Amino acid sequence: VISLILFFMESFISSMKKEELYRKDYSSQEGLKKGVNSYIDFYNNQRPHSTFSYKTPNAHEMLFYEK
């Protein structure tokens, strides 16, 4: 179970670096925090994932709890 969690975390961090952090030049720590928080919201609520049949993580979790 831990290796699966690590896989998802490594995948998330890799995506965040490529899609957010490497594309912007943050001039302050506050700006970086806002960017990271914004990306986490985007990643969980708007970005479809092939692992979840192209649903967002939150939509996939909702389906899990509906069963």
Short mmCIF file of the C-alpha atoms (twelve columns), coordinates in Angstrom:
data_MODEL
# 
_entry.id   MODEL 
# 
loop_
_atom_site.group_PDB 
_atom_site.id 
_atom_site.type_symbol 
_atom_site.label_atom_id 
_atom_site.label_alt_id 
_atom_site.label_comp_id 
_atom_site.label_asym_id 
_atom_site.label_seq_id 
_atom_site.Cartn_x 
_atom_site.Cartn_y 
_atom_site.Cartn_z 
_atom_site.pdbx_PDB_model_num 
ATOM 1  C CA . VAL A 1  0.000   0.000  0.000   1 
ATOM 2  C CA . ILE A 2  2.806   2.422  0.861   1 
ATOM 3  C CA . SER A 3  4.500   1.858  -2.511  1 
ATOM 4  C CA . LEU A 4  1.218   2.699  -4.279  1 
ATOM 5  C CA . ILE A 5  0.899   5.914  -2.260  1 
ATOM 6  C CA . LEU A 6  4.502   6.828  -3.112  1 
ATOM 7  C CA . PHE A 7  3.804   6.173  -6.795  1 
ATOM 8  C CA . PHE A 8  0.879   8.608  -6.797  1 
ATOM 9  C CA . MET A 9  2.845   11.232 -4.856  1 
ATOM 10 C CA . GLU A 10 5.820   11.003 -7.218  1 
ATOM 11 C CA . SER A 11 3.481   11.265 -10.200 1 
ATOM 12 C CA . PHE A 12 1.727   14.294 -8.685  1 
ATOM 13 C CA . ILE A 13 4.997   16.089 -7.894  1 
ATOM 14 C CA . SER A 14 6.332   15.380 -11.386 1 
ATOM 15 C CA . SER A 15 3.147   16.778 -12.960 1 
ATOM 16 C CA . MET A 16 3.181   19.844 -10.711 1 
ATOM 17 C CA . LYS A 17 6.798   20.595 -11.638 1 
ATOM 18 C CA . LYS A 18 6.148   20.269 -15.389 1 
ATOM 19 C CA . GLU A 19 2.738   21.959 -15.485 1 
ATOM 20 C CA . GLU A 20 3.177   24.705 -12.887 1 
ATOM 21 C CA . LEU A 21 6.527   25.266 -11.197 1 
ATOM 22 C CA . TYR A 22 8.866   25.156 -14.213 1 
ATOM 23 C CA . ARG A 23 6.575   27.406 -16.280 1 
ATOM 24 C CA . LYS A 24 6.359   30.341 -13.884 1 
ATOM 25 C CA . ASP A 25 8.821   32.639 -12.219 1 
ATOM 26 C CA . TYR A 26 7.633   33.220 -8.672  1 
ATOM 27 C CA . SER A 27 8.905   36.450 -7.149  1 
ATOM 28 C CA . SER A 28 7.889   35.648 -3.573  1 
ATOM 29 C CA . GLN A 29 7.246   32.765 -1.235  1 
ATOM 30 C CA . GLU A 30 3.610   33.886 -0.978  1 
ATOM 31 C CA . GLY A 31 3.257   33.730 -4.758  1 
ATOM 32 C CA . LEU A 32 4.725   30.228 -4.762  1 
ATOM 33 C CA . LYS A 33 2.271   29.105 -2.053  1 
ATOM 34 C CA . LYS A 34 -0.661  30.496 -4.045  1 
ATOM 35 C CA . GLY A 35 0.587   28.780 -7.198  1 
ATOM 36 C CA . VAL A 36 0.961   25.422 -5.454  1 
ATOM 37 C CA . ASN A 37 -2.475  25.696 -3.812  1 
ATOM 38 C CA . SER A 38 -4.038  26.663 -7.122  1 
ATOM 39 C CA . TYR A 39 -2.389  23.710 -8.865  1 
ATOM 40 C CA . ILE A 40 -3.559  21.265 -6.184  1 
ATOM 41 C CA . ASP A 41 -7.131  22.506 -6.649  1 
ATOM 42 C CA . PHE A 42 -6.804  22.206 -10.443 1 
ATOM 43 C CA . TYR A 43 -5.245  18.732 -10.187 1 
ATOM 44 C CA . ASN A 44 -7.979  17.365 -7.919  1 
ATOM 45 C CA . ASN A 45 -11.040 19.078 -9.409  1 
ATOM 46 C CA . GLN A 46 -10.421 19.847 -13.085 1 
ATOM 47 C CA . ARG A 47 -7.585  17.742 -14.520 1 
ATOM 48 C CA . PRO A 48 -8.775  14.332 -15.805 1 
ATOM 49 C CA . HIS A 49 -6.515  11.355 -15.121 1 
ATOM 50 C CA . SER A 50 -6.125  8.292  -17.309 1 
ATOM 51 C CA . THR A 51 -5.668  6.180  -14.155 1 
ATOM 52 C CA . PHE A 52 -9.235  7.083  -13.152 1 
ATOM 53 C CA . SER A 53 -10.839 6.526  -16.588 1 
ATOM 54 C CA . TYR A 54 -10.324 10.216 -17.370 1 
ATOM 55 C CA . LYS A 55 -12.173 11.427 -14.301 1 
ATOM 56 C CA . THR A 56 -10.741 13.869 -11.801 1 
ATOM 57 C CA . PRO A 57 -9.458  12.438 -8.498  1 
ATOM 58 C CA . ASN A 58 -12.388 13.994 -6.619  1 
ATOM 59 C CA . ALA A 59 -14.953 12.610 -9.092  1 
ATOM 60 C CA . HIS A 60 -13.320 9.183  -8.838  1 
ATOM 61 C CA . GLU A 61 -13.449 9.312  -5.043  1 
ATOM 62 C CA . MET A 62 -17.142 10.279 -5.119  1 
ATOM 63 C CA . LEU A 63 -17.892 7.201  -7.252  1 
ATOM 64 C CA . PHE A 64 -16.009 5.039  -4.762  1 
ATOM 65 C CA . TYR A 65 -18.147 6.232  -1.854  1 
ATOM 66 C CA . GLU A 66 -21.397 5.885  -3.803  1 
ATOM 67 C CA . LYS A 67 -20.890 2.110  -4.041  1 
# 
